[in-house]
XYZ file of C-alpha atoms in Angstrom:
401
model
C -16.830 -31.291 8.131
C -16.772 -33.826 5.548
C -14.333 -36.471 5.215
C -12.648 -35.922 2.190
C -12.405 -31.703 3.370
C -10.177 -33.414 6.136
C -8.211 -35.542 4.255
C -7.442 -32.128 2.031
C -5.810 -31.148 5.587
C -2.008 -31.986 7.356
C -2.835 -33.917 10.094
C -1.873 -31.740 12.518
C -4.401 -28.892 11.385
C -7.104 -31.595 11.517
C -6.702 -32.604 15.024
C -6.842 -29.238 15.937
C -10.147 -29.003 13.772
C -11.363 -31.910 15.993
C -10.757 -30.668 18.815
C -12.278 -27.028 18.916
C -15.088 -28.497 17.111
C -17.369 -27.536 20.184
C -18.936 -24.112 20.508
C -18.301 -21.709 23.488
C -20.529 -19.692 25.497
C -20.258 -16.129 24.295
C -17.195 -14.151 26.216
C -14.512 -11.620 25.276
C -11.684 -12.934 23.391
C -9.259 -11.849 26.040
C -11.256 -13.931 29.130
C -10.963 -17.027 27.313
C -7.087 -18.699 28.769
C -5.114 -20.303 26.255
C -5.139 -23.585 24.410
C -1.417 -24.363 23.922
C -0.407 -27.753 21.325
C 2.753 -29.361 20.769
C 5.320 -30.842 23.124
C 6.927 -29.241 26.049
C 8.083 -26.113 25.907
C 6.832 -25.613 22.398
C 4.730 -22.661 22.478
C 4.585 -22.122 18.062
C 0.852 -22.615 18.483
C -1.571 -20.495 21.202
C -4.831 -20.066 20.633
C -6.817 -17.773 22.342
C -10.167 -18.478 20.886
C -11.559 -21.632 18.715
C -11.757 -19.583 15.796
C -8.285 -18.355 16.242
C -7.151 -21.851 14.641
C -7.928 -20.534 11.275
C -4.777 -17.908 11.424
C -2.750 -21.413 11.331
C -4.101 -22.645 7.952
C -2.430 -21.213 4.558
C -4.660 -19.833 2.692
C -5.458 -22.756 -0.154
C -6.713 -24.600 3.266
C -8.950 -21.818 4.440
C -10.410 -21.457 0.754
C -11.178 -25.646 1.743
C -12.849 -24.776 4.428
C -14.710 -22.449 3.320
C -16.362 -24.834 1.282
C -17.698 -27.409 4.215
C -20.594 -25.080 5.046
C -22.023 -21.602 4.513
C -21.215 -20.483 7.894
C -17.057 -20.984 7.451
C -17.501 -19.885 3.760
C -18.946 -16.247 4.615
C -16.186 -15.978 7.485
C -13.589 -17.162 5.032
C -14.860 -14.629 2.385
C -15.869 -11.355 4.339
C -13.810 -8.525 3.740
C -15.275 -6.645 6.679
C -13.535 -9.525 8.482
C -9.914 -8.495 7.032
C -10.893 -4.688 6.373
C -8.956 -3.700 10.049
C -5.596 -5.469 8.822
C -5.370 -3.119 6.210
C -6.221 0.261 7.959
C -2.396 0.568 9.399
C 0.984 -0.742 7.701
C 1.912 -4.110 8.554
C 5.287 -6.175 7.978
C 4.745 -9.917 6.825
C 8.247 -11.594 7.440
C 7.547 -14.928 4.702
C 5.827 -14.371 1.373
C 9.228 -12.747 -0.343
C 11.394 -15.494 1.244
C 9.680 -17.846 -1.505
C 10.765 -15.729 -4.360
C 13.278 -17.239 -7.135
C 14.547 -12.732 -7.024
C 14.984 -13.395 -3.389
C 16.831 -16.057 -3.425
C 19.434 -15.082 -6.798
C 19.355 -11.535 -6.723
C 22.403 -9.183 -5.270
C 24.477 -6.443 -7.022
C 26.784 -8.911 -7.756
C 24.548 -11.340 -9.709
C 22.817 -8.337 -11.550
C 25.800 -6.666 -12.958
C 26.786 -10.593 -13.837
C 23.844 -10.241 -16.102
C 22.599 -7.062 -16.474
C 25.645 -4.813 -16.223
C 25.022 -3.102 -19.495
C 21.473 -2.715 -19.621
C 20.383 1.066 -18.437
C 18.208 1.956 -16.027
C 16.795 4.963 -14.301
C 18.115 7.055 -11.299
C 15.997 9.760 -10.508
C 16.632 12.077 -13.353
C 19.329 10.090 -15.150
C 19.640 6.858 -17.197
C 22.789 4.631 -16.375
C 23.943 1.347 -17.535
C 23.859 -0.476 -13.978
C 27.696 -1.028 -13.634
C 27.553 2.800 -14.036
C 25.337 2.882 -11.134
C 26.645 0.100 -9.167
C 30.097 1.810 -9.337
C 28.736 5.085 -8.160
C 26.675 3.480 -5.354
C 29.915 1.672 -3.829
C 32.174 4.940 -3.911
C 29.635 7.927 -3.292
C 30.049 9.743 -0.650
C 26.892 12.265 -1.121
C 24.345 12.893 1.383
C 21.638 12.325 -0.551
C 22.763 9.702 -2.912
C 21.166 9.220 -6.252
C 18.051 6.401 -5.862
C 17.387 3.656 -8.579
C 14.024 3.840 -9.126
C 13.044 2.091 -12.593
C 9.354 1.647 -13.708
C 10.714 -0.704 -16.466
C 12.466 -3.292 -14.986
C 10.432 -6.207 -15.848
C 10.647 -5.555 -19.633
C 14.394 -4.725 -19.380
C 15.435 -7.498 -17.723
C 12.996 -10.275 -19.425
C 11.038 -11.237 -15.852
C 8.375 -12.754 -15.548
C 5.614 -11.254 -13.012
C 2.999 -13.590 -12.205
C -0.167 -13.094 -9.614
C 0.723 -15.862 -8.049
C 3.286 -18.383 -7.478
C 4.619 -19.902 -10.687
C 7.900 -22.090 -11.288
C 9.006 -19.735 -14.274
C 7.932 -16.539 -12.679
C 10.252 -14.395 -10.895
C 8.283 -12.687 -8.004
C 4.518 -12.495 -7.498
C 2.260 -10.480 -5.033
C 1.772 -11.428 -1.469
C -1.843 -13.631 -1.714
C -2.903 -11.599 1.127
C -3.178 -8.534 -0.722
C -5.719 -9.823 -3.109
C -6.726 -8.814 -6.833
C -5.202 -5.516 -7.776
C -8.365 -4.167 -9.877
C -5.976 -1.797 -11.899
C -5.905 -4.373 -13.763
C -8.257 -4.398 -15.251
C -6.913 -1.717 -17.683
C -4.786 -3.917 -18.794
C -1.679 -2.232 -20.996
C -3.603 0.899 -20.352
C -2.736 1.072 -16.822
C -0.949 3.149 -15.271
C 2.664 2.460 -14.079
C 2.417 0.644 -10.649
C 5.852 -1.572 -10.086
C 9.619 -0.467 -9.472
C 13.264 -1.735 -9.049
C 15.198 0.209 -6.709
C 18.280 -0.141 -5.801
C 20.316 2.356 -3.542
C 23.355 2.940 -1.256
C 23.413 3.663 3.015
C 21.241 6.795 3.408
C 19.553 7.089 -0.304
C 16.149 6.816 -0.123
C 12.892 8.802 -0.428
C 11.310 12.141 1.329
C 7.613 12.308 2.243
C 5.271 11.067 -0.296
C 1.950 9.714 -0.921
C 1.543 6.958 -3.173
C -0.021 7.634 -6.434
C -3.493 7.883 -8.007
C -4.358 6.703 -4.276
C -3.174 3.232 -4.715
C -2.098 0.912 -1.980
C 1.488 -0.493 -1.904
C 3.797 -3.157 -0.914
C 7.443 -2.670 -0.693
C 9.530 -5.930 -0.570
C 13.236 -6.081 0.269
C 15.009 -8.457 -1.281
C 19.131 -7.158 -0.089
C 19.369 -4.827 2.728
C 17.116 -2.892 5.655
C 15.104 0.385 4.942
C 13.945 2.665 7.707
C 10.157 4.291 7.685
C 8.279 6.950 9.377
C 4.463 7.146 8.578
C 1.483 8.926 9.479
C -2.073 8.815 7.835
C -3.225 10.985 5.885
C -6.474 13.086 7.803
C -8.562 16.661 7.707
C -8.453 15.659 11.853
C -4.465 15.209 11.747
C -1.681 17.925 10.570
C 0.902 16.446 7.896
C 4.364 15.005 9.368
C 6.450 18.260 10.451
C 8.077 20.015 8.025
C 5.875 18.447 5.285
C 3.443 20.860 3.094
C 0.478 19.319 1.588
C -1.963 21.255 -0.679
C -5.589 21.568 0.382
C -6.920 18.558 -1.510
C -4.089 16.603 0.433
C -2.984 15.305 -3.115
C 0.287 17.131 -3.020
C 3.119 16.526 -0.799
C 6.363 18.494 -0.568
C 9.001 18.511 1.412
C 11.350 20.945 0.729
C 14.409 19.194 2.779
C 16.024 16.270 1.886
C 16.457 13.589 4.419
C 19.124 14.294 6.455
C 17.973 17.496 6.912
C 14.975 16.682 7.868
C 15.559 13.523 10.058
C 18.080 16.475 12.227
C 15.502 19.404 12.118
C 12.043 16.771 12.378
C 12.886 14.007 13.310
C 12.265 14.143 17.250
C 8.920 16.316 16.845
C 7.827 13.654 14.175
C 7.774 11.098 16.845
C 5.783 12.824 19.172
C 3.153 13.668 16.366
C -0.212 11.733 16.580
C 0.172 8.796 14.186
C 3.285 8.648 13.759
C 4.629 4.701 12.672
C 7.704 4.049 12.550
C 10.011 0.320 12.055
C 12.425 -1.603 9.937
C 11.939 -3.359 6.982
C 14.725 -6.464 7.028
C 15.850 -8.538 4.131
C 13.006 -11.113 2.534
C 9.879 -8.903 4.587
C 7.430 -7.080 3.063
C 5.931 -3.737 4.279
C 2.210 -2.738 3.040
C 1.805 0.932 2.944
C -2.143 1.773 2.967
C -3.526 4.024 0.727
C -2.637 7.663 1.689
C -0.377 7.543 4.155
C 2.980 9.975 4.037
C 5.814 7.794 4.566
C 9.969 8.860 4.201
C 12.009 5.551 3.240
C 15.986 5.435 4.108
C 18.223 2.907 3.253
C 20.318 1.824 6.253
C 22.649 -0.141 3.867
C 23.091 -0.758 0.264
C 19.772 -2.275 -0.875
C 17.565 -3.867 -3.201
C 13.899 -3.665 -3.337
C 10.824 -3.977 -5.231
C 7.912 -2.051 -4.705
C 3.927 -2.475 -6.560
C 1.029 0.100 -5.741
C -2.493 -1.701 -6.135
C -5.899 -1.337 -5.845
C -7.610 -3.548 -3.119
C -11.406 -4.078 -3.592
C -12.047 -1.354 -0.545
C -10.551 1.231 -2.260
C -12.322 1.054 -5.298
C -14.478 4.231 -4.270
C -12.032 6.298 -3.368
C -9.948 5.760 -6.308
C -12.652 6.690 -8.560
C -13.340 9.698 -6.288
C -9.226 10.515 -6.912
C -9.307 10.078 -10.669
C -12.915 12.191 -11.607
C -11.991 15.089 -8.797
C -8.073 15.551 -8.836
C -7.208 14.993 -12.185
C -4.220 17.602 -11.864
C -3.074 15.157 -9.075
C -3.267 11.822 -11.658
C 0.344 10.351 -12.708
C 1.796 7.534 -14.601
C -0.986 6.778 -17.110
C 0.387 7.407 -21.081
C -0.390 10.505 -22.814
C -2.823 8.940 -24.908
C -4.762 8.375 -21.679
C -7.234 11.171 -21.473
C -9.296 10.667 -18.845
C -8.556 7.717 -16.695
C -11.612 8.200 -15.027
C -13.992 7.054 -17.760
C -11.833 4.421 -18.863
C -11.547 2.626 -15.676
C -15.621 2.948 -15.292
C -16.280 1.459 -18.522
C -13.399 -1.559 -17.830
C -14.536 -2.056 -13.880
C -18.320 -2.499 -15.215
C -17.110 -4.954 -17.634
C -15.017 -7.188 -14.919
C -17.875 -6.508 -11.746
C -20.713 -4.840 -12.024
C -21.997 -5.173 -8.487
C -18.258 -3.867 -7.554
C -18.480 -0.553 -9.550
C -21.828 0.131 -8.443
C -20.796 -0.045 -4.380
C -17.711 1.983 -5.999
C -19.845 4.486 -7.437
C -22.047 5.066 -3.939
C -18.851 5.266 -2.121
C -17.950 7.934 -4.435
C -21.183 10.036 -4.033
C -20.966 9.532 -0.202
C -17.084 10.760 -0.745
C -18.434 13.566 -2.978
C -21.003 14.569 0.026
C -18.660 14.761 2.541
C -16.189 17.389 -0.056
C -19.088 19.255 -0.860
C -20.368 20.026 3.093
C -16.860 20.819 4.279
C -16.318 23.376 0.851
C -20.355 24.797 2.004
C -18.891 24.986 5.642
C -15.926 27.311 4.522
C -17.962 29.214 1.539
C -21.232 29.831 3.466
C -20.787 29.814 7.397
C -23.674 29.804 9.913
C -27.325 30.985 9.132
C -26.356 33.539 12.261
C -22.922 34.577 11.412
C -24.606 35.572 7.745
C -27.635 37.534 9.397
C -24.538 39.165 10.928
C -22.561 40.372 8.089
C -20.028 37.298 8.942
C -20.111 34.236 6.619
C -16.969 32.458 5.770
C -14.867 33.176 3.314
C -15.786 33.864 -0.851
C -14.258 35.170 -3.758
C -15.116 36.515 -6.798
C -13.861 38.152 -10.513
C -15.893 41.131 -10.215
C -18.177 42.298 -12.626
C -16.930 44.638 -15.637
C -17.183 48.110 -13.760
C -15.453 46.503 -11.444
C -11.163 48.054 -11.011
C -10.625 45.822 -8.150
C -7.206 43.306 -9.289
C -7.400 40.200 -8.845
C -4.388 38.480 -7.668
C-alpha cells in the first residue's frame, strides 16, 4: 500500500492495515480466534479474520483501497461479494441518524410549516392539521395511513443520492444506484411520506413493479412480519396470492389478522419478524410479503429501487405481468420498451446480462407452464396428461365458463 493511500486513512485504520498485512494459511473463518484492539475492556473492534478489517472502513475509505492494487479493487467492487446481504431484510441502525429530516422533523414541526398543505390518506386528501388532528383523537382500529407519493414536491425538499448540505434525506450508500433512474421523469412513482397513529399501518403486500425498498423511520417504532416470496413456500396464512405471485390480498385488516394469524405465521417457514426503532432503516428485498404496524404515532419515509441484481427480473416483471405494473403515468405505454431503450443507453453490458437473466427467467416459466399443460410422456400414453383447456370449435355447445 502506497504511502499517500495511508495517509488518505485515520490512523487508527492504518495500524490495523499494518498489522494484518501478513497472509494466513487457508482455514475456516470460524477456527481462526480473535484479534481484539483498543484498551481494556474495549471490545468495539473483533476481528475474526484479516480481511474482516475492511467492515471497519466507511465506504469513501474502501473505494481508497480499492485503488492500491487489483486484488483489493475486485474485492472492493464484486457484487457477488455483497449479493448474500441483500437476499434477507436487514436493519442498519446509522445512515438516517445523519439526515437534516431526522434531526427537524416531528408532527409538531410539520404542522409549524406545513399545516395547510394537503396530503394523501389512503383514499382521501387532507390538509395535514386535518390529519394530524384525526391521528391524535382516533380511536379506529384500523386508522387511516398517510401515505403521499408527492411529498417532495409539496413540501419543496430536496432529495439528493447522496449526502448534500442543502438536501434533506438521501439513500443509504449501501444500497447503491437505483437504475429506475434512468427513466428519469418517466419513472414510475417510487418514494412516500407516511405518517400514522398506534396500530395504522399496512396488510400484506409486495412491493411494486418488483422493486427493492428501504423504509426509514424518522419518529416512532413499526412492527414487521415477512416471508419470501417462493413456488417452494405457501404465502403468509391468511394471505391469497394469484398464480403469477404478482397479486396479494388479504382480505382482513390487521387486527384481525394479527388475532386469527398471527401465531401460525410464526411457525411458517420464513417467517421474519423485528422492530424498526427511530433513525434505523429496514431494507425489504424484492418480493417479499411483509405487514407493517405502527406501535406508536410515527413518521417514516419509504423508496423502492432497483439494485443492479435485479435488473433481470424487473425486466422479466414489466414484459410478462403487465396487468401487475403500477405507478408509471398514463402516457406510459409500455414500460417495458422504454426502460430497454434507456438501460442500453446508461450500460450496455448491464442490459445485456439483464436480458439473459430474463430468458433464463422466461425458461424456467415456460417448463413449469409445460409441466402443468403436458404431463409425463407415460401419463399421456395413458389417457392422463395434466390439465388443458380449450374454446371449442364452432359445432361445439359445450359453455365455457
Amino acid at each position: 500500500m502506497t504511502d499517500a493511500a495511508l495517509a488518505e486513512l485515520t490512523d487508527s485504520q492504518a495500524d490495523r492495515l499494518l498489522e494484518a498485512d501478513r497472509p494466513m494459511k487457508r482455514q475456516r473463518l470460524e477456527s481462526i480466534p480473535a484479534i481484539e484492539h483498543g484498551e481494556a475492556g474495549d471490545s468495539s473492534l473483533v476481528i475474526r479474520h484479516p480481511l474482516g478489517l475492511l467492515e471497519t472502513f466507511e465506504a469513501p475509505d474502501l473505494l481508497r483501497l480499492g485503488g492500491t492494487c487489483r486484488a483489493l479493487y475486485a474485492f472492493t467492487r464484486s457484487e457477488e461479494l455483497w449479493r448474500a446481504l441483500f437476499v434477507e431484510p436487514f436493519i442498519l441502525t446509522e445512515p438516517v441518524k445523519q439526515w437534516p429530516v431526522f434531526k427537524t422533523w416531528s408532527t409538531e414541526e410539520l404542522l409549524a410549516q406545513y399545516a395547510d398543505v394537503a396530503f394523501r390518506a389512503e383514499s382521501v386528501d387532507w390538509p395535514l392539521k386535518t390529519y394530524i388532528e384525526y391521528m391524535n383523537n382516533n380511536t379506529d382500529e384500523s386508522p387511516l395511513y398517510l401515505f403521499d407519493r408527492s411529498f417532495a414536491e409539496k413540501m419543496n425538499l430536496k432529495v439528493s443520492t447522496q449526502p448534500e448540505d442543502d438536501a434533506g434525506y438521501w439513500p443509504p450508500t449501501c444500497f447503491g444506484s437505483d437504475l429506475f433512474s434512468v427513466l428519469g421523469e418517466q419513472r414510475p412513482d417510487h418514494r412516500w411520506l407516511i405518517v400514522g397513529p398506534e396500530r395504522s399501518g399496512s396488510t400484506f403486500h409486495k412491493d411494486p413493479n418488483a422493486t427493492s425498498a428501504w423504509n426509514a423511520v424518522l419518529k416512532g417504532s413499526k412492527y414487521w412480519i415477512m416471508f419470501p416470496s417462493s413456488a417452494n413456500l405457501p404465502p403468509p396464512p391468511g394471505v391469497y396470492v394469484s398464480d403469477d405471485q404478482s397479486e396479494v390480498t388479504s382480505p382482513l385488516s390487521i387486527a384481525e389478522w394479527l388475532l386469527g394469524f398471527h401465531a401460525e405465521a410464526r411457525r411458517t417457514a420464513g417467517c421474519i419478524e423485528g422492530i424498526c426503532g427511530e433513525g434505523e432503516v429496514l431494507y425489504v428485498p424484492s418480493g417479499w410479503y411483509h405487514l407493517v404496524l405502527n406501535l406508536e404515532p410515527a413518521i417514516a419515509i419509504t423508496q423502492n429501487f432497483i439494485p443492479r441484481k435485479r435488473v433481470g427480473a424487473v425486466l422479466h416483471f414489466l414484459r410478462d405481468q403487465k396487468q401487475s405494473i403500477s405507478g408509471f403515468s398514463d402516457e406510459i405505454q409500455d414500460p417495458y420498451s422504454l426502460f430497454v431503450e434507456r438501460l442500453r443507453d446508461y450500460d450496455r453490458q448491464l442490459l445485456e446480462e439483464g436480458l439473459q437473466e430474463l430468458e433464463k427467467l422466461s425458461k424456467g416459466a415456460r417448463g413449469k407452464w409445460e409441466q402443468l399443460t403436458k404431463g409425463s410422456a407415460e401419463d399421456d400414453d395413458a389417457g392422463e396428461g395434466g390439465f388443458s383447456f380449450g374454446f371449442g370449435g364452432d359445432d361445439d355447445d359445450a359453455e365455457v365458463p
